[in-house]
CSV table of C-alpha atoms in Angstrom, one decimal:
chain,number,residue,atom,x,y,z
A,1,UNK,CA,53.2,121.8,81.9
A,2,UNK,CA,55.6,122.1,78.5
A,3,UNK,CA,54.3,121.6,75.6
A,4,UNK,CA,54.7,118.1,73.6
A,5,UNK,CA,56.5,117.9,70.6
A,6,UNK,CA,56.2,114.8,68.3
A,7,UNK,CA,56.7,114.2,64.6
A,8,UNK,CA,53.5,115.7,63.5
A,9,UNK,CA,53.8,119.2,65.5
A,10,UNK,CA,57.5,119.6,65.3
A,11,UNK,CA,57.2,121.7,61.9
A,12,UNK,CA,54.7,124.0,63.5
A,13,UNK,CA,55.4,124.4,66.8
A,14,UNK,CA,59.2,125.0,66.7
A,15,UNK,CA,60.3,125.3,63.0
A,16,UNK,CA,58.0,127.7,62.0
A,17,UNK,CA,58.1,129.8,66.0
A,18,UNK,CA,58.3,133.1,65.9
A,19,UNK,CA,59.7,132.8,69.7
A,20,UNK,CA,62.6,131.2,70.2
A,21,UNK,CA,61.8,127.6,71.5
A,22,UNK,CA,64.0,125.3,74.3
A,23,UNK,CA,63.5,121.3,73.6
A,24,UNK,CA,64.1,119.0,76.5
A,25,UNK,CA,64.9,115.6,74.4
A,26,UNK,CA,63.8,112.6,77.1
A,27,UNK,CA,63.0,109.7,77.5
A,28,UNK,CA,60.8,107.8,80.1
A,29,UNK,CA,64.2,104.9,81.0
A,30,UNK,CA,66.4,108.1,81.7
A,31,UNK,CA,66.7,108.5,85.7
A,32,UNK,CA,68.1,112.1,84.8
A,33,UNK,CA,65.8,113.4,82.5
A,34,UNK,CA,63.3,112.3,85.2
A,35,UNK,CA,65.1,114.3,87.9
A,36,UNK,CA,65.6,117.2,85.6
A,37,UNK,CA,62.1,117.0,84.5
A,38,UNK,CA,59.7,118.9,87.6
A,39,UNK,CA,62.2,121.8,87.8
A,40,UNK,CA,61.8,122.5,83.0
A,41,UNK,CA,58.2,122.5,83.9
A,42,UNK,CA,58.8,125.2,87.0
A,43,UNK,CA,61.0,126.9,84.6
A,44,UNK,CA,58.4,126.9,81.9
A,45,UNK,CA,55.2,128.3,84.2
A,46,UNK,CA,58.0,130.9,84.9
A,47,UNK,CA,59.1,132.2,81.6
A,48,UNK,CA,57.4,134.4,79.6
A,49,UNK,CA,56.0,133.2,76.9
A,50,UNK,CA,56.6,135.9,74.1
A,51,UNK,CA,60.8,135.5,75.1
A,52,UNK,CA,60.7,131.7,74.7
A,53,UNK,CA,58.2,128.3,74.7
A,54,UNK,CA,59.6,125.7,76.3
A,55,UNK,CA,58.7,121.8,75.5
A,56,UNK,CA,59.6,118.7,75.5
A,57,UNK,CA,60.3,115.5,72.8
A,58,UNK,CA,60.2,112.1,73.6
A,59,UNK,CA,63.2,110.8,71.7
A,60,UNK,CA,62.0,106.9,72.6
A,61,UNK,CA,58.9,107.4,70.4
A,62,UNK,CA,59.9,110.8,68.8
A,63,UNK,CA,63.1,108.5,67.4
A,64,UNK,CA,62.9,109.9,64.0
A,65,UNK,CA,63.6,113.4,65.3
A,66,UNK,CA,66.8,112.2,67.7
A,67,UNK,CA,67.8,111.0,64.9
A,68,UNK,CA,67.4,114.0,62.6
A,69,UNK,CA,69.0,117.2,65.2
A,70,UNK,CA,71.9,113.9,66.0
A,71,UNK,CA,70.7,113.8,69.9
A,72,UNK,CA,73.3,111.6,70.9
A,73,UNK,CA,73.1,111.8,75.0
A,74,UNK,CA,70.1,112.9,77.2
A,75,UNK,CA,69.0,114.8,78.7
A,76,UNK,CA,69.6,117.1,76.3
A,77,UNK,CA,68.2,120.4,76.0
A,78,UNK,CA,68.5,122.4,72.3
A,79,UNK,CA,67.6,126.2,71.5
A,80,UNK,CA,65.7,126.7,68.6
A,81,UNK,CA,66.1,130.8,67.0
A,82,UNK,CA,64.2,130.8,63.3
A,83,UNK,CA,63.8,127.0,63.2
A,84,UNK,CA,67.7,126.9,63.8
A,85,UNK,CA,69.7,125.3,66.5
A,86,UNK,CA,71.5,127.9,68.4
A,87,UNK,CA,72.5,125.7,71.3
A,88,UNK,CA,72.5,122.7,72.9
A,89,UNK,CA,74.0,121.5,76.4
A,90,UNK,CA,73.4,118.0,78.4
A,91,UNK,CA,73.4,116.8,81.4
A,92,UNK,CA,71.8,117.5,84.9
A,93,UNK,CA,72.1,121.1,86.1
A,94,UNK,CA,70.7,123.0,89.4
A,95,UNK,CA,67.7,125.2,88.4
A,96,UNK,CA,69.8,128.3,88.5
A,97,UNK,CA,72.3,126.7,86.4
A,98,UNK,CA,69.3,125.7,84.0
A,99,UNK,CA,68.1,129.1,83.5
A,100,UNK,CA,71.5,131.4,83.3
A,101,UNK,CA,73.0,128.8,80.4
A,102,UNK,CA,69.1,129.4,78.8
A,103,UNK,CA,69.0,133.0,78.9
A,104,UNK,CA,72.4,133.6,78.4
A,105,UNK,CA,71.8,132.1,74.7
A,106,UNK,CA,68.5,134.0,74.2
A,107,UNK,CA,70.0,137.5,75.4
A,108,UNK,CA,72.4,137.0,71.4
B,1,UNK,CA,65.1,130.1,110.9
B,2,UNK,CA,67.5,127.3,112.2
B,3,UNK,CA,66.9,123.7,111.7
B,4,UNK,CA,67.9,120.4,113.3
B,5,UNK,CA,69.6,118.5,111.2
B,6,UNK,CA,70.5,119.2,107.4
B,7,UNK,CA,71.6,116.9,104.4
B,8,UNK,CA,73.1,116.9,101.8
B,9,UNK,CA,72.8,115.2,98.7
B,10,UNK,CA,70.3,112.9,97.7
B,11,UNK,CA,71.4,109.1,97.2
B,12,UNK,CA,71.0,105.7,99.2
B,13,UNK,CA,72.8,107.6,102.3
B,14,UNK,CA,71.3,111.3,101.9
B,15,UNK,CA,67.5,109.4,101.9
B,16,UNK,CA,68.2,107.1,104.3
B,17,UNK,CA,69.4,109.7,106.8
B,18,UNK,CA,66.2,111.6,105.9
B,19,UNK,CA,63.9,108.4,106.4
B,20,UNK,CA,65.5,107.9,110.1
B,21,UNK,CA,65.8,111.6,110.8
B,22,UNK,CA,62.0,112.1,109.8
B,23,UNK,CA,61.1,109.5,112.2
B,24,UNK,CA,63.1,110.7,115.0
B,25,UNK,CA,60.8,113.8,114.3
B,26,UNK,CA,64.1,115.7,113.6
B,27,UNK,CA,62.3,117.6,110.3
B,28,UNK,CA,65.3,117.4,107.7
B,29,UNK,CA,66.2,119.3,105.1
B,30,UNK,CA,67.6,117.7,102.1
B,31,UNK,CA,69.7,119.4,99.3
B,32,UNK,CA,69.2,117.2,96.3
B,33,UNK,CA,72.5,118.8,94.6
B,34,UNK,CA,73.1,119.2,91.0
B,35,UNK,CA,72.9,115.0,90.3
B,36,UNK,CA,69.5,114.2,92.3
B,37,UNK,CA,69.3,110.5,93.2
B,38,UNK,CA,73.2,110.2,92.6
B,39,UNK,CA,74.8,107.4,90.7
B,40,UNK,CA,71.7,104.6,90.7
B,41,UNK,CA,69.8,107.2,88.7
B,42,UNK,CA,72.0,106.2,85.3
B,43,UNK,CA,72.4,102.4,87.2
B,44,UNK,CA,69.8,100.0,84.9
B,45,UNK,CA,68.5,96.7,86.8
B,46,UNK,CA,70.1,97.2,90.9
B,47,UNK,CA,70.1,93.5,91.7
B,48,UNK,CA,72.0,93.2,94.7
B,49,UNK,CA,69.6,95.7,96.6
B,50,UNK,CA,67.9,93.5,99.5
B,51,UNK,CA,63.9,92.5,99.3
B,52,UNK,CA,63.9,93.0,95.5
B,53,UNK,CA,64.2,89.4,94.6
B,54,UNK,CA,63.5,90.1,90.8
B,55,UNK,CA,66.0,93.8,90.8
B,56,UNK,CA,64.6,96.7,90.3
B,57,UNK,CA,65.7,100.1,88.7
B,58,UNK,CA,67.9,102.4,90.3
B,59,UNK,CA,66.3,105.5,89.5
B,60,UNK,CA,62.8,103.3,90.5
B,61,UNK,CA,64.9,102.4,93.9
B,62,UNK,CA,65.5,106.1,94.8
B,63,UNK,CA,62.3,107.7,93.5
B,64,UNK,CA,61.0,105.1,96.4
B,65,UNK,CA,63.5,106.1,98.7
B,66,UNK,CA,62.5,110.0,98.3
B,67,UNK,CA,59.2,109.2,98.7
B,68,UNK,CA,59.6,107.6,101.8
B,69,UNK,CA,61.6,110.2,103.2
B,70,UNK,CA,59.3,113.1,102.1
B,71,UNK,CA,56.5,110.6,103.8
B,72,UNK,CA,58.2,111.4,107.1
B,73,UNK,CA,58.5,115.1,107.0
B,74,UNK,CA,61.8,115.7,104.7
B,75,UNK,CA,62.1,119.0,103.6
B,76,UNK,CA,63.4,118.4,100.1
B,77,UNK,CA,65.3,121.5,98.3
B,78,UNK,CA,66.2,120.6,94.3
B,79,UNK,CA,69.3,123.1,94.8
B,80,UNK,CA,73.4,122.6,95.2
B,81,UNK,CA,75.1,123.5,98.0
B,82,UNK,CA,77.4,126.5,97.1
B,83,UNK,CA,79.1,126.9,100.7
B,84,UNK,CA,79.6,125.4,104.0
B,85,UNK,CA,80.8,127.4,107.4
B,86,UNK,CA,81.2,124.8,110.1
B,87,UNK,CA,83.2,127.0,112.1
B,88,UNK,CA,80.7,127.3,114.4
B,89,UNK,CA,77.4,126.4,115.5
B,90,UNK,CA,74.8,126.9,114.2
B,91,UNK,CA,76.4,125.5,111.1
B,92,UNK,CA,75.6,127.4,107.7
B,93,UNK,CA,75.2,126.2,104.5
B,94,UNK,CA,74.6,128.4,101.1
B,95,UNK,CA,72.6,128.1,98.9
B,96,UNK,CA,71.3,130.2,96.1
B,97,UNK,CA,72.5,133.0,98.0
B,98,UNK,CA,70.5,132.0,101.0
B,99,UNK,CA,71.8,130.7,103.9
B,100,UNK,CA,70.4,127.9,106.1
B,101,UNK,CA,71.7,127.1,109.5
B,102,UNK,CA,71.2,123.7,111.6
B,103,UNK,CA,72.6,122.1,114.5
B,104,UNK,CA,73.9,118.8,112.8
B,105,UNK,CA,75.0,118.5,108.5
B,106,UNK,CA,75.0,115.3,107.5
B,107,UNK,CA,77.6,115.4,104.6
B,108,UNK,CA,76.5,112.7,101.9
B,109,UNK,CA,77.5,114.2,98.8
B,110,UNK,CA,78.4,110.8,97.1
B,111,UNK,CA,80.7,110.5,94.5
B,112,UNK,CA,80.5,111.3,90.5
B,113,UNK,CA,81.5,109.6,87.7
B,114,UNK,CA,85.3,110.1,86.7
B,115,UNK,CA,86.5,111.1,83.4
B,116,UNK,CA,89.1,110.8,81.5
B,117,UNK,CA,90.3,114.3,82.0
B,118,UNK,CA,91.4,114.7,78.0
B,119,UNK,CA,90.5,117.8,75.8
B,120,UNK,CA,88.7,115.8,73.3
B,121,UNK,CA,86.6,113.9,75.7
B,122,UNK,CA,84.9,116.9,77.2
B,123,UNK,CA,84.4,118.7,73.0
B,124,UNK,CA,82.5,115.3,72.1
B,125,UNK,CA,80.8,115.0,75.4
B,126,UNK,CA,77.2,114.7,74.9
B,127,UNK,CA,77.9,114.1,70.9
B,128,UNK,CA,79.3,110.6,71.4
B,129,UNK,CA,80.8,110.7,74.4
B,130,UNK,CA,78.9,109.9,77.3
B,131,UNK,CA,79.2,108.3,81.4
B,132,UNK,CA,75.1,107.0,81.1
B,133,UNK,CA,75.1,103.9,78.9
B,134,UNK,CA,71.3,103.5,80.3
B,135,UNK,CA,70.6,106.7,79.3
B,136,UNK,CA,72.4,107.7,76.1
B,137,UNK,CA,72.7,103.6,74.3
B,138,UNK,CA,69.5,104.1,72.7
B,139,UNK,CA,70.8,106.3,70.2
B,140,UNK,CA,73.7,103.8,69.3
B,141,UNK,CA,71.0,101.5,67.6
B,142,UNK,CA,73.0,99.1,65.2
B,143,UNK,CA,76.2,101.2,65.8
B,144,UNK,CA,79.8,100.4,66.8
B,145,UNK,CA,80.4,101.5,70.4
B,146,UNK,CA,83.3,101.8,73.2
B,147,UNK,CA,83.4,101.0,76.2
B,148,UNK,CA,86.2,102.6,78.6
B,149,UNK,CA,86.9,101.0,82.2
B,150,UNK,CA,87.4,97.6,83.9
B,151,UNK,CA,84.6,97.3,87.0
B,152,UNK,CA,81.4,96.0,87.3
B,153,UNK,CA,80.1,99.4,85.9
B,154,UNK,CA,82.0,98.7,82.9
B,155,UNK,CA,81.5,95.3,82.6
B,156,UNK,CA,77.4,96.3,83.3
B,157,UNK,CA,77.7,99.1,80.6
B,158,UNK,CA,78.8,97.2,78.4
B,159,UNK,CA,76.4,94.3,78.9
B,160,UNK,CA,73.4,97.0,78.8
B,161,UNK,CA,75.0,98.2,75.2
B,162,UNK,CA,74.8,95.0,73.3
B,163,UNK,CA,71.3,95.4,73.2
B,164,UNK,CA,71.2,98.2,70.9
B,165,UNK,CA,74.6,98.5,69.2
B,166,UNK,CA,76.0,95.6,67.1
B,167,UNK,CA,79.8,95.7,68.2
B,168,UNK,CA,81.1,96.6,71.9
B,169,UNK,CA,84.8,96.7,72.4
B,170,UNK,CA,85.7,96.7,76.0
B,171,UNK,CA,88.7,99.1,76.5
B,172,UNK,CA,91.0,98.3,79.6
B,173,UNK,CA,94.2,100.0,80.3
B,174,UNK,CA,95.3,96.6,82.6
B,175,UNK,CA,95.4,92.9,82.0
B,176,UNK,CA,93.2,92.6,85.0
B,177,UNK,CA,90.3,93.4,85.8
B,178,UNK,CA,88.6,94.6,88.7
B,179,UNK,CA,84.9,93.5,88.3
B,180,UNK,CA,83.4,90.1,89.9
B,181,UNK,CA,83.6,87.2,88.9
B,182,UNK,CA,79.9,87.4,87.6
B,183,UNK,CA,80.0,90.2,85.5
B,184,UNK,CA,83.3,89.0,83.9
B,185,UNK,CA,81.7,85.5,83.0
B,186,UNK,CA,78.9,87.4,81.3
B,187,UNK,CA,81.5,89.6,79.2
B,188,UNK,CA,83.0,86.3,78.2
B,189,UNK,CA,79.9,84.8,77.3
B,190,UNK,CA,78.3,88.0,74.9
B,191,UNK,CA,79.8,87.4,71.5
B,192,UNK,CA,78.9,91.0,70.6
B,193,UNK,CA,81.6,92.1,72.9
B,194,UNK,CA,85.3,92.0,72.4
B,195,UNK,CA,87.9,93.5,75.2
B,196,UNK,CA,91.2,95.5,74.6
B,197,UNK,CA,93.8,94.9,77.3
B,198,UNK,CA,96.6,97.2,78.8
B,199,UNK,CA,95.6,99.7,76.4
B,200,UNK,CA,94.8,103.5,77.5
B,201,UNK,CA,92.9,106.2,75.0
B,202,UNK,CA,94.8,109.2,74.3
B,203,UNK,CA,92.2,111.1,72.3
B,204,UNK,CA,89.0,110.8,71.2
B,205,UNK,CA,88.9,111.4,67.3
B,206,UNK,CA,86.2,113.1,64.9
B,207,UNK,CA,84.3,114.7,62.5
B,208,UNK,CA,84.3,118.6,63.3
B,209,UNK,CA,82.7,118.7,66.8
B,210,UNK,CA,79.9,116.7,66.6
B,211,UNK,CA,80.3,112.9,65.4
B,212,UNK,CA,82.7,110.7,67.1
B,213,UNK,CA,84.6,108.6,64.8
B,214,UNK,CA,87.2,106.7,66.5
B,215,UNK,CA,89.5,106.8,69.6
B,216,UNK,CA,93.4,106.7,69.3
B,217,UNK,CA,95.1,103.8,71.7
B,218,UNK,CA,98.4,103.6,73.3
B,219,UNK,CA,99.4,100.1,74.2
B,220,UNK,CA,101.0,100.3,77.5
B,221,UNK,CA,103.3,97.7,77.2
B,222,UNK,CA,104.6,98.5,73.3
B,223,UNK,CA,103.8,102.1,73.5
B,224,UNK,CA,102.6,101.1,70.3
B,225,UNK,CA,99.7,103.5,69.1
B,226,UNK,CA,96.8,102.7,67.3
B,227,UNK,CA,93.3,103.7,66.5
B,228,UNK,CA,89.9,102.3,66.6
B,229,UNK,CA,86.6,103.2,64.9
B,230,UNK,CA,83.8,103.8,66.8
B,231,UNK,CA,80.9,105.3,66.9
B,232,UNK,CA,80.6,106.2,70.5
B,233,UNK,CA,82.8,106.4,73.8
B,234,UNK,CA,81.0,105.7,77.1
B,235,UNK,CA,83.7,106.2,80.1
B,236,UNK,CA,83.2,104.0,82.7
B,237,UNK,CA,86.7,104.4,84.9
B,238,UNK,CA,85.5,104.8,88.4
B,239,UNK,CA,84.1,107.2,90.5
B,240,UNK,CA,85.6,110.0,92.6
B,241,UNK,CA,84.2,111.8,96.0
B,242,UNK,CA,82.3,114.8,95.3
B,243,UNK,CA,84.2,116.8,98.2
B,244,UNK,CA,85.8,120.2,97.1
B,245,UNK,CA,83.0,122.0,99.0
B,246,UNK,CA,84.9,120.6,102.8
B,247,UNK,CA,88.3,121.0,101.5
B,248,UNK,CA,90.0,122.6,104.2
B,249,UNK,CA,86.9,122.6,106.5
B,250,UNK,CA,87.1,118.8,107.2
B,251,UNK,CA,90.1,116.4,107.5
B,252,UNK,CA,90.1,114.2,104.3
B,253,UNK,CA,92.2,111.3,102.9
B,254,UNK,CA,94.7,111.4,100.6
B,255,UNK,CA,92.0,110.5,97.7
B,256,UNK,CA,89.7,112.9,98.7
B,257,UNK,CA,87.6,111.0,100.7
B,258,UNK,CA,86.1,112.5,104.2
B,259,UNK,CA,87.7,110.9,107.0
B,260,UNK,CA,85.8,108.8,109.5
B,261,UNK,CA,86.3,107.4,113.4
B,262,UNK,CA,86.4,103.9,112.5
B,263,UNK,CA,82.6,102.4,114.0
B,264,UNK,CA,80.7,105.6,113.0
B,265,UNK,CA,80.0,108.5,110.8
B,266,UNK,CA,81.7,111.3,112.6
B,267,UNK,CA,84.2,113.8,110.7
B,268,UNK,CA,86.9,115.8,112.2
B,269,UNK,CA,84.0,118.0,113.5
B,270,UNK,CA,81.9,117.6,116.0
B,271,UNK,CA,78.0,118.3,114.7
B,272,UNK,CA,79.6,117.4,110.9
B,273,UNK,CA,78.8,113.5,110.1
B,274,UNK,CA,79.2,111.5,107.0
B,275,UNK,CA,77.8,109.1,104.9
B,276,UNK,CA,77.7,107.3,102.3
B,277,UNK,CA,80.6,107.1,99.1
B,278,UNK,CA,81.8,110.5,99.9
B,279,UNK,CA,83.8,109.0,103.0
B,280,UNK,CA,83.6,105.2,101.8
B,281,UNK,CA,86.7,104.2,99.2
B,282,UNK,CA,86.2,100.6,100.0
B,283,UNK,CA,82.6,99.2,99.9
B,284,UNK,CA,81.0,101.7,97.5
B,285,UNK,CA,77.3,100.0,97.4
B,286,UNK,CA,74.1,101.2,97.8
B,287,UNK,CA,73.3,99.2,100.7
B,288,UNK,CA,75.9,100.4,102.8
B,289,UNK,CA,75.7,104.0,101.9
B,290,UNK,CA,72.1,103.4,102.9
B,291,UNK,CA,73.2,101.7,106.3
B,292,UNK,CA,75.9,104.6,107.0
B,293,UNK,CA,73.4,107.0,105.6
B,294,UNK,CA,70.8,105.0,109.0
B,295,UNK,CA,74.4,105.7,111.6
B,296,UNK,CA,74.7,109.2,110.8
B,297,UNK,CA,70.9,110.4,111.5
B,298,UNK,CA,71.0,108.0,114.8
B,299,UNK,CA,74.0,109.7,115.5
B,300,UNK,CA,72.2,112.7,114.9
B,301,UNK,CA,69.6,112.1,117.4
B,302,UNK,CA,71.6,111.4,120.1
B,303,UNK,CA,73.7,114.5,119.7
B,304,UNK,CA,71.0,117.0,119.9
B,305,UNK,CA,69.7,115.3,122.8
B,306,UNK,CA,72.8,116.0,124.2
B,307,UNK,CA,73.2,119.7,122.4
């Protein structure tokens, strides 16, 4: 299971990371996120957790946060380096899809 | 290891086939694909689906409609078919670099959400520009929204919208349009929407990359041009067959869809059947991708009774 982010965690668990950290921004009425969802949390018991921690955000009751990193379309799934947004890409993708457009923004 | 019968792609036809092929004892594997459930999954309320009196919602529908499949013995695989060979049986199909072999594919790969195939749309995609009213509206909460298409799943969109923005302006590059009757009667009745005929977007417009603005219109009877603020663009223009993976390999129609014999669900292959949108231009509904999706694993059965 992911880790979940909500308004009161989001400072320390991915602002202040020392890992890089990947954000699945969801919601319960998306049919995508849904399909998406089983194969971020096979992806997440896979990846090691000093390269990068992987979570999740509610954007329905996390709408504060949507709000602030401007999460306009969902699933949508942003890279955090140093509290920073290094990437972002949306959408429904095959698990090896998934994990090549993730690690290919850690590797820089 | 060979199987029986293999299917890809995951909506009302791909499940289906599964639900009847499981039954038939027939042990099915199912390719999900990169869009798993297909087009319901970013549908809202499906109301025309029979023995839901009330409607119920798409992704609901075919979260019910894996289940029942994997109830019967589906083997379900969350990967995208890369390659086909069908030039001889057993007929192999790769995926993430491995290849599976079976005596009978069931092709039901659906169709996917068309764009509008301009540079801007795909830089503000996901930043404003989306195809999933139900799933992106939510963040257009008391903003000014566009919607781009003239069917039911505009007309639908754009119903769905006015619930969270406070202005939808329908966008239709005819005077007609192609919805029913019902949905049109609604879009006349919601005062928060307003419709644009005979008009076609030629670019989406914004701040740096990541805020839509506005889109720029060409009327196409004036060629007059003209722009519109907006907050957000949600293209809802149709839907083509998702069918590069058989070009070549099986006989298809000028659109792209697979061809047919008229009465069932066989391609121009023996052993290769198909279901669903992916070979239907016409109907397009869940119910009879479902049905087809029923022919082509009955078909199945009989031909490796045969085989």
């Amino acid at each position: 299971m992911s880790l979940e982010l909500n308004e009161t965690n989001f400072e320390s668990e991915v602002t202040q990371s020392a890992v890089p950290v990947l954000v699945d921004f969801w919601a319960p009425w998306c049919g995508s996120c849904r399909s998406m969802a089983p194969m971020v949390d096979t992806f997440a018991a896979e990846v090691d957790p000093k390269q990068l921690k992987v979570s999740k955000c509610n954007a329905d009751e996390n709408s504060a946060l949507a709000a602030r990193f401007n999460i306009l379309a969902i699933p949508a799934f942003v890279i955090f380096k140093q509290g920073q947004e290094v990437a972002r890409f949306s959408g429904s993708f095959s698990p090896e899809e998934f994990k090549e457009k993730v690690m290919s923004h850690l590797k820089v | 290891m060979s199987h029986k019968v293999i299917i890809i792609g995951s909506g009302p036809a791909g499940w289906t086939a599964a639900i009847y092929a499981g039954r038939a004892e027939l042990a099915p594997v199912v390719f999900e694909g990169a869009e798993p459930g297909g087009q319901l999954m970013s549908t809202t309320a499906v109301e025309n689906f029979p023995g839901f009196p009330e409607g119920i919602q798409g992704s609901d529908l075919m979260d019910h409609m894996r289940a029942q499949a994997k109830r019967f013995g589906a083997e379900v695989l969350s990967q995208r078919v890369d390659q086909v060979d069908f030039s001889a049986r057993p007929f192999k199909v790769t995926s993430n670099n491995r290849i599976y072999e079976a005596d009978v594919v069931i092709v039901s790969t659906g169709a996917s959400a068309r764009r509008l195939g301009i540079e801007s749309e795909q830089k503000f995609y996901g930043r404003g520009v989306s195809a999933c009213a139900t799933c992106d509206g939510f963040f257009f909460k008391n903003k000014k929204v566009v919607v781009v298409g003239g069917g039911d799943a505009a007309m639908e969109e754009a119903m769905f919208l006015t619930r969270f923005a406070t202005q939808v302006v329908l966008v239709h590059r005819r005077e007609n349009f192609r919805a029913s009757k019902i949905m049109q009667d609604r879009v006349a009745q919601q005062p928060k929407i307003s419709i644009i005929r005979n008009a076609e977007v030629l670019e989406i417009l914004g701040q740096d990359a990541t805020r839509v603005t506005g889109i720029q219109l060409k009327d196409v009877q004036t060629g007059e041009i003209s722009e519109l603020e907006t907050d957000g663009v949600f293209v809802a223009i149709g839907h083509a067959p998702n069918t590069k993976l058989f070009e070549n390999i099986l006989d298809l129609d000028e659109h792209g869809y697979i061809k047919t014999k008229p009465g069932t669900t066989q391609t121009s292959l023996p052993g290769i059947l198909a279901a669903g949108d992916v070979q239907d231009s016409v109907y397009r509904q869940a119910i009879t991708a479902a049905g087809s999706g029923c022919m082509a694993a009955i078909e199945a059965e009989r031909m490796l009774r045969e085989v």
